[in-house]
mmCIF file of C-alpha atoms in Angstrom:
data_model
loop_
_atom_site.group_PDB
_atom_site.id
_atom_site.type_symbol
_atom_site.label_atom_id
_atom_site.label_comp_id
_atom_site.label_asym_id
_atom_site.label_seq_id
_atom_site.Cartn_x
_atom_site.Cartn_y
_atom_site.Cartn_z
ATOM 1 C CA MET A 1 91.363 114.979 70.837
ATOM 2 C CA THR A 2 92.744 112.254 68.705
ATOM 3 C CA ASN A 3 91.348 108.726 68.733
ATOM 4 C CA ASP A 4 94.516 107.621 70.479
ATOM 5 C CA ASP A 5 93.938 110.136 73.325
ATOM 6 C CA SER A 6 90.235 109.113 73.621
ATOM 7 C CA SER A 7 91.348 105.642 73.799
ATOM 8 C CA GLN A 8 93.848 106.061 76.512
ATOM 9 C CA ILE A 9 91.205 107.998 78.775
ATOM 10 C CA THR A 10 88.895 105.196 78.384
ATOM 11 C CA GLU A 11 91.502 102.728 79.316
ATOM 12 C CA ARG A 12 92.527 104.677 82.367
ATOM 13 C CA LYS A 13 88.639 105.124 83.483
ATOM 14 C CA ARG A 14 88.190 101.261 82.956
ATOM 15 C CA GLY A 15 91.359 100.545 84.969
ATOM 16 C CA SER A 16 90.152 102.780 87.765
ATOM 17 C CA GLY A 17 86.903 100.963 87.728
ATOM 18 C CA VAL A 18 88.493 97.652 87.814
ATOM 19 C CA LYS A 19 90.619 98.813 90.848
ATOM 20 C CA LEU A 20 87.505 100.205 92.612
ATOM 21 C CA VAL A 21 85.446 96.986 92.355
ATOM 22 C CA TYR A 22 88.503 94.722 93.213
ATOM 23 C CA ASP A 23 89.331 96.860 96.378
ATOM 24 C CA LEU A 24 85.916 96.882 97.707
ATOM 25 C CA LEU A 25 84.973 93.356 97.001
ATOM 26 C CA ARG A 26 88.254 91.996 98.270
ATOM 27 C CA ASP A 27 87.683 93.990 101.598
ATOM 28 C CA GLU A 28 84.095 92.705 101.763
ATOM 29 C CA ILE A 29 85.090 89.077 101.188
ATOM 30 C CA LEU A 30 88.192 89.135 103.723
ATOM 31 C CA ASP A 31 86.112 91.114 106.352
ATOM 32 C CA LEU A 32 83.323 88.352 105.858
ATOM 33 C CA LYS A 33 80.701 90.955 104.721
ATOM 34 C CA LEU A 34 80.393 88.663 101.719
ATOM 35 C CA VAL A 35 80.297 85.285 103.555
ATOM 36 C CA PRO A 36 82.051 82.104 102.147
ATOM 37 C CA GLY A 37 79.818 80.393 99.699
ATOM 38 C CA SER A 38 77.697 83.375 98.836
ATOM 39 C CA ALA A 39 76.789 84.119 95.294
ATOM 40 C CA ILE A 40 78.500 86.846 93.072
ATOM 41 C CA ASP A 41 76.191 88.288 90.368
ATOM 42 C CA GLU A 42 77.821 90.283 87.691
ATOM 43 C CA VAL A 43 74.616 91.977 86.716
ATOM 44 C CA GLN A 44 73.998 93.163 90.295
ATOM 45 C CA LEU A 45 77.594 94.442 90.714
ATOM 46 C CA ALA A 46 77.434 96.365 87.385
ATOM 47 C CA ALA A 47 74.166 98.116 88.716
ATOM 48 C CA ARG A 48 75.596 98.409 92.108
ATOM 49 C CA PHE A 49 78.925 100.206 90.804
ATOM 50 C CA GLY A 50 77.088 101.791 87.917
ATOM 51 C CA MET A 51 79.510 100.511 85.207
ATOM 52 C CA SER A 52 79.588 97.845 82.438
ATOM 53 C CA ARG A 53 80.235 94.280 83.156
ATOM 54 C CA THR A 54 83.789 94.376 81.626
ATOM 55 C CA PRO A 55 85.535 95.971 84.694
ATOM 56 C CA ILE A 56 83.456 93.865 86.750
ATOM 57 C CA ARG A 57 84.751 90.625 85.063
ATOM 58 C CA GLU A 58 88.369 91.833 85.173
ATOM 59 C CA ALA A 59 87.988 92.494 88.826
ATOM 60 C CA LEU A 60 86.702 89.084 89.427
ATOM 61 C CA VAL A 61 89.467 87.531 87.420
ATOM 62 C CA ARG A 62 91.814 89.172 89.897
ATOM 63 C CA LEU A 63 89.878 87.890 92.754
ATOM 64 C CA ALA A 64 89.807 84.502 91.349
ATOM 65 C CA GLY A 65 93.643 84.532 91.002
ATOM 66 C CA GLU A 66 93.953 85.199 94.709
ATOM 67 C CA GLY A 67 91.609 82.287 95.416
ATOM 68 C CA LEU A 68 88.845 84.542 96.853
ATOM 69 C CA ILE A 69 86.225 83.671 94.479
ATOM 70 C CA GLU A 70 85.536 80.501 92.273
ATOM 71 C CA THR A 71 83.471 79.709 89.190
ATOM 72 C CA LEU A 72 81.469 76.802 89.467
ATOM 73 C CA PRO A 73 80.943 74.183 86.514
ATOM 74 C CA ASN A 74 77.444 75.821 85.686
ATOM 75 C CA ARG A 75 79.506 78.974 85.296
ATOM 76 C CA SER A 76 78.000 80.742 88.392
ATOM 77 C CA THR A 77 80.302 82.477 90.766
ATOM 78 C CA MET A 78 80.721 82.432 94.527
ATOM 79 C CA VAL A 79 82.915 83.501 97.338
ATOM 80 C CA SER A 80 85.426 80.814 97.944
ATOM 81 C CA ASN A 81 84.897 78.733 101.168
ATOM 82 C CA ILE A 82 87.503 78.940 103.931
ATOM 83 C CA ASP A 83 89.676 75.800 103.440
ATOM 84 C CA PHE A 84 89.889 74.297 106.858
ATOM 85 C CA LEU A 85 91.305 71.081 105.715
ATOM 86 C CA GLY A 86 94.269 73.172 104.235
ATOM 87 C CA MET A 87 94.786 74.881 107.535
ATOM 88 C CA PRO A 88 97.708 72.839 108.798
ATOM 89 C CA ALA A 89 99.767 73.711 105.611
ATOM 90 C CA TYR A 90 98.693 77.144 105.787
ATOM 91 C CA PHE A 91 99.868 77.649 109.386
ATOM 92 C CA ASP A 92 103.282 75.998 108.654
ATOM 93 C CA ALA A 93 103.730 78.463 105.972
ATOM 94 C CA LEU A 94 102.700 81.489 107.969
ATOM 95 C CA VAL A 95 104.843 80.687 111.111
ATOM 96 C CA LEU A 96 107.786 80.124 108.846
ATOM 97 C CA MET A 97 107.296 83.626 107.195
ATOM 98 C CA TYR A 98 106.832 85.135 110.512
ATOM 99 C CA ARG A 99 110.356 83.720 111.470
ATOM 100 C CA VAL A 100 112.022 84.530 108.138
ATOM 101 C CA THR A 101 110.823 88.055 107.616
ATOM 102 C CA THR A 102 111.512 89.102 111.075
ATOM 103 C CA ARG A 103 115.091 87.548 111.061
ATOM 104 C CA LEU A 104 115.774 89.349 107.863
ATOM 105 C CA ALA A 105 114.460 92.590 109.083
ATOM 106 C CA ALA A 106 117.018 92.334 111.891
ATOM 107 C CA GLN A 107 119.763 91.827 109.371
ATOM 108 C CA HIS A 108 119.084 94.198 106.720
ATOM 109 C CA HIS A 109 116.753 97.081 107.880
ATOM 110 C CA ARG A 110 117.585 100.804 107.419
ATOM 111 C CA ALA A 111 116.690 103.715 109.667
ATOM 112 C CA ASP A 112 113.630 104.627 107.495
ATOM 113 C CA ASP A 113 112.383 101.130 107.802
ATOM 114 C CA LEU A 114 112.160 101.566 111.479
ATOM 115 C CA LEU A 115 110.242 104.791 111.158
ATOM 116 C CA LEU A 116 107.670 103.004 108.979
ATOM 117 C CA ILE A 117 107.529 100.009 111.246
ATOM 118 C CA ARG A 118 106.816 102.290 114.357
ATOM 119 C CA GLU A 119 104.047 104.229 112.175
ATOM 120 C CA ARG A 120 102.317 100.936 111.489
ATOM 121 C CA GLN A 121 102.601 99.923 115.120
ATOM 122 C CA ALA A 122 100.960 103.014 116.239
ATOM 123 C CA GLU A 123 98.067 102.523 113.766
ATOM 124 C CA PHE A 124 97.780 98.870 115.216
ATOM 125 C CA SER A 125 97.839 99.932 118.866
ATOM 126 C CA ALA A 126 95.205 102.726 118.156
ATOM 127 C CA ALA A 127 92.931 100.075 116.430
ATOM 128 C CA VAL A 128 93.334 97.730 119.630
ATOM 129 C CA ALA A 129 92.525 100.659 121.958
ATOM 130 C CA ALA A 130 89.300 101.492 119.676
ATOM 131 C CA GLN A 131 88.311 97.757 119.817
ATOM 132 C CA ASP A 132 87.836 98.093 115.859
ATOM 133 C CA ALA A 133 88.415 94.535 114.767
ATOM 134 C CA LEU A 134 88.430 95.266 111.112
ATOM 135 C CA ALA A 135 91.343 97.909 111.647
ATOM 136 C CA MET A 136 93.115 95.623 113.899
ATOM 137 C CA ILE A 137 93.342 92.990 111.254
ATOM 138 C CA SER A 138 94.359 95.561 108.519
ATOM 139 C CA THR A 139 96.973 97.396 110.575
ATOM 140 C CA ASN A 140 98.507 94.188 111.953
ATOM 141 C CA ALA A 141 98.946 92.953 108.270
ATOM 142 C CA ASP A 142 100.423 96.455 107.489
ATOM 143 C CA PHE A 143 102.738 96.098 110.455
ATOM 144 C CA HIS A 144 104.127 92.775 109.447
ATOM 145 C CA SER A 145 104.379 93.795 105.854
ATOM 146 C CA ALA A 146 106.557 96.757 106.842
ATOM 147 C CA ILE A 147 108.733 94.112 108.758
ATOM 148 C CA ALA A 148 108.939 92.065 105.711
ATOM 149 C CA ALA A 149 109.815 95.006 103.418
ATOM 150 C CA ALA A 150 112.741 95.816 105.660
ATOM 151 C CA GLY A 151 114.322 92.373 105.198
ATOM 152 C CA ARG A 152 114.897 93.286 101.615
ATOM 153 C CA ASN A 153 113.734 90.104 99.912
ATOM 154 C CA ALA A 154 110.785 90.855 97.572
ATOM 155 C CA TYR A 155 109.799 87.176 97.130
ATOM 156 C CA TYR A 156 109.335 86.632 100.797
ATOM 157 C CA ALA A 157 107.558 89.938 101.229
ATOM 158 C CA SER A 158 105.233 89.146 98.482
ATOM 159 C CA PHE A 159 104.545 85.536 99.813
ATOM 160 C CA PHE A 160 104.103 86.835 103.311
ATOM 161 C CA ASP A 161 101.465 89.522 102.012
ATOM 162 C CA ARG A 162 99.454 86.970 100.330
ATOM 163 C CA LEU A 163 99.432 84.605 103.394
ATOM 164 C CA LEU A 164 98.350 87.689 105.598
ATOM 165 C CA GLY A 165 95.536 88.479 103.282
ATOM 166 C CA GLU A 166 94.333 84.990 103.197
ATOM 167 C CA GLY A 167 94.254 84.784 106.977
ATOM 168 C CA ARG A 168 92.129 87.866 107.331
ATOM 169 C CA ARG A 169 88.970 85.892 107.237
ATOM 170 C CA MET A 170 90.332 83.503 109.945
ATOM 171 C CA LEU A 171 91.305 86.411 112.167
ATOM 172 C CA ARG A 172 87.786 87.907 111.545
ATOM 173 C CA LEU A 173 86.130 84.761 112.847
ATOM 174 C CA TYR A 174 88.487 84.765 115.664
ATOM 175 C CA TYR A 175 87.935 88.447 116.906
ATOM 176 C CA GLN A 176 84.084 87.907 116.232
ATOM 177 C CA SER A 177 84.195 85.047 118.582
ATOM 178 C CA TYR A 178 85.650 87.309 121.399
ATOM 179 C CA GLU A 179 83.366 90.341 120.777
ATOM 180 C CA ASP A 180 86.117 92.064 118.777
ATOM 181 C CA ARG A 181 88.411 92.738 121.888
ATOM 182 C CA LEU A 182 92.056 91.724 121.203
ATOM 183 C CA PRO A 183 94.221 91.210 124.178
ATOM 184 C CA ALA A 184 96.656 94.040 124.732
ATOM 185 C CA ARG A 185 99.596 91.487 124.727
ATOM 186 C CA TYR A 186 99.732 91.631 121.016
ATOM 187 C CA VAL A 187 100.691 95.290 121.192
ATOM 188 C CA ASP A 188 103.378 94.398 123.558
ATOM 189 C CA GLU A 189 104.643 91.449 121.382
ATOM 190 C CA HIS A 190 105.025 93.946 118.405
ATOM 191 C CA GLU A 191 107.010 96.197 120.670
ATOM 192 C CA GLU A 192 109.474 93.277 121.440
ATOM 193 C CA ILE A 193 109.669 92.513 117.932
ATOM 194 C CA ILE A 194 110.593 96.044 116.963
ATOM 195 C CA ALA A 195 113.316 96.199 119.761
ATOM 196 C CA ALA A 196 114.748 92.855 118.281
ATOM 197 C CA VAL A 197 114.876 94.171 114.904
ATOM 198 C CA GLU A 198 116.421 97.552 116.009
ATOM 199 C CA ALA A 199 119.104 95.944 117.921
ATOM 200 C CA ARG A 200 119.873 93.459 115.031
ATOM 201 C CA ASP A 201 119.353 90.720 117.297
ATOM 202 C CA VAL A 202 118.785 88.031 114.603
ATOM 203 C CA ALA A 203 118.329 85.228 117.101
ATOM 204 C CA GLU A 204 115.826 87.130 119.325
ATOM 205 C CA ALA A 205 114.047 88.233 116.157
ATOM 206 C CA ASP A 206 113.596 84.718 114.944
ATOM 207 C CA ARG A 207 112.405 83.533 118.286
ATOM 208 C CA LEU A 208 110.027 86.203 118.771
ATOM 209 C CA GLY A 209 108.700 85.876 115.139
ATOM 210 C CA LYS A 210 108.180 82.054 115.920
ATOM 211 C CA ALA A 211 106.366 82.601 119.298
ATOM 212 C CA HIS A 212 104.256 85.222 117.651
ATOM 213 C CA GLY A 213 103.138 83.212 114.790
ATOM 214 C CA GLU A 214 102.568 79.884 116.775
ATOM 215 C CA GLN A 215 100.253 81.883 119.391
ATOM 216 C CA ILE A 216 98.065 83.086 116.590
ATOM 217 C CA VAL A 217 97.753 79.560 115.152
ATOM 218 C CA GLU A 218 97.019 78.010 118.612
ATOM 219 C CA GLN A 219 94.452 80.670 119.122
ATOM 220 C CA ILE A 220 92.763 80.069 115.732
ATOM 221 C CA GLY A 221 92.904 76.286 116.221
ATOM 222 C CA ARG A 222 91.293 76.806 119.725
ATOM 223 C CA LEU A 223 88.551 78.720 118.083
ATOM 224 C CA LEU A 224 87.857 75.843 115.520
ATOM 225 C CA THR A 225 87.171 73.519 118.386
ATOM 226 C CA ARG A 226 84.579 75.856 119.862
ATOM 227 C CA ASN A 227 82.825 76.643 116.668
ATOM 228 C CA ASP A 228 79.595 76.767 118.439
ATOM 229 C CA ARG A 229 80.350 80.424 119.303
ATOM 230 C CA LEU A 230 80.436 81.548 115.743
ATOM 231 C CA ASP A 231 77.494 83.328 114.271
ATOM 232 C CA ILE A 232 78.440 82.868 110.543
ATOM 233 C CA ASP A 233 77.014 80.128 108.256
ATOM 234 C CA LEU A 234 80.011 78.046 107.133
#
């Protein structure tokens, strides 16, 4: 084996390590297993994952780029707090992207897009039936990502994916306050969205996307006025 071959294998292993650490930490942060404000220790993470601190640092850089962790002036690292003061701007962007992506999907979808959207809907429906909050959050994001991809605008799809990711912590708090039971109407609303997209009814897709987004915003806003029911230290 040449030095170049050895270097490439090492790089692949390191890249796999970075992805492993990034994926697991990202899920733990978004699912509130790592609570907002909790410390991130590189030494402990290296021991946990059985790897050097180099891939750990690279994974943390990626998480910092997504706003999920932050480095303090004393160089310590922590899970980012949820920006409650920035929620109005976030909600405005979220509702807009629900509308835009659903509208574009009605205009530009292809047959294979509908197949994928229905697969994602089936996964979401199963998660709701199982009362699995983390699976609900994940499959809901997958469903709307599939809708966005069907709209054929990669910029909107990428931005929407980021918004959906950032919103997972808020949704986790919401489900937690209701004992992880999601009303069945969410499944029905998704079915209505699929029907409008399939019919290429742009106006109806826009209306449903707006209503769906605004309902989620309203429910989260209601949660923030009843924070005595939360069992997480914010």
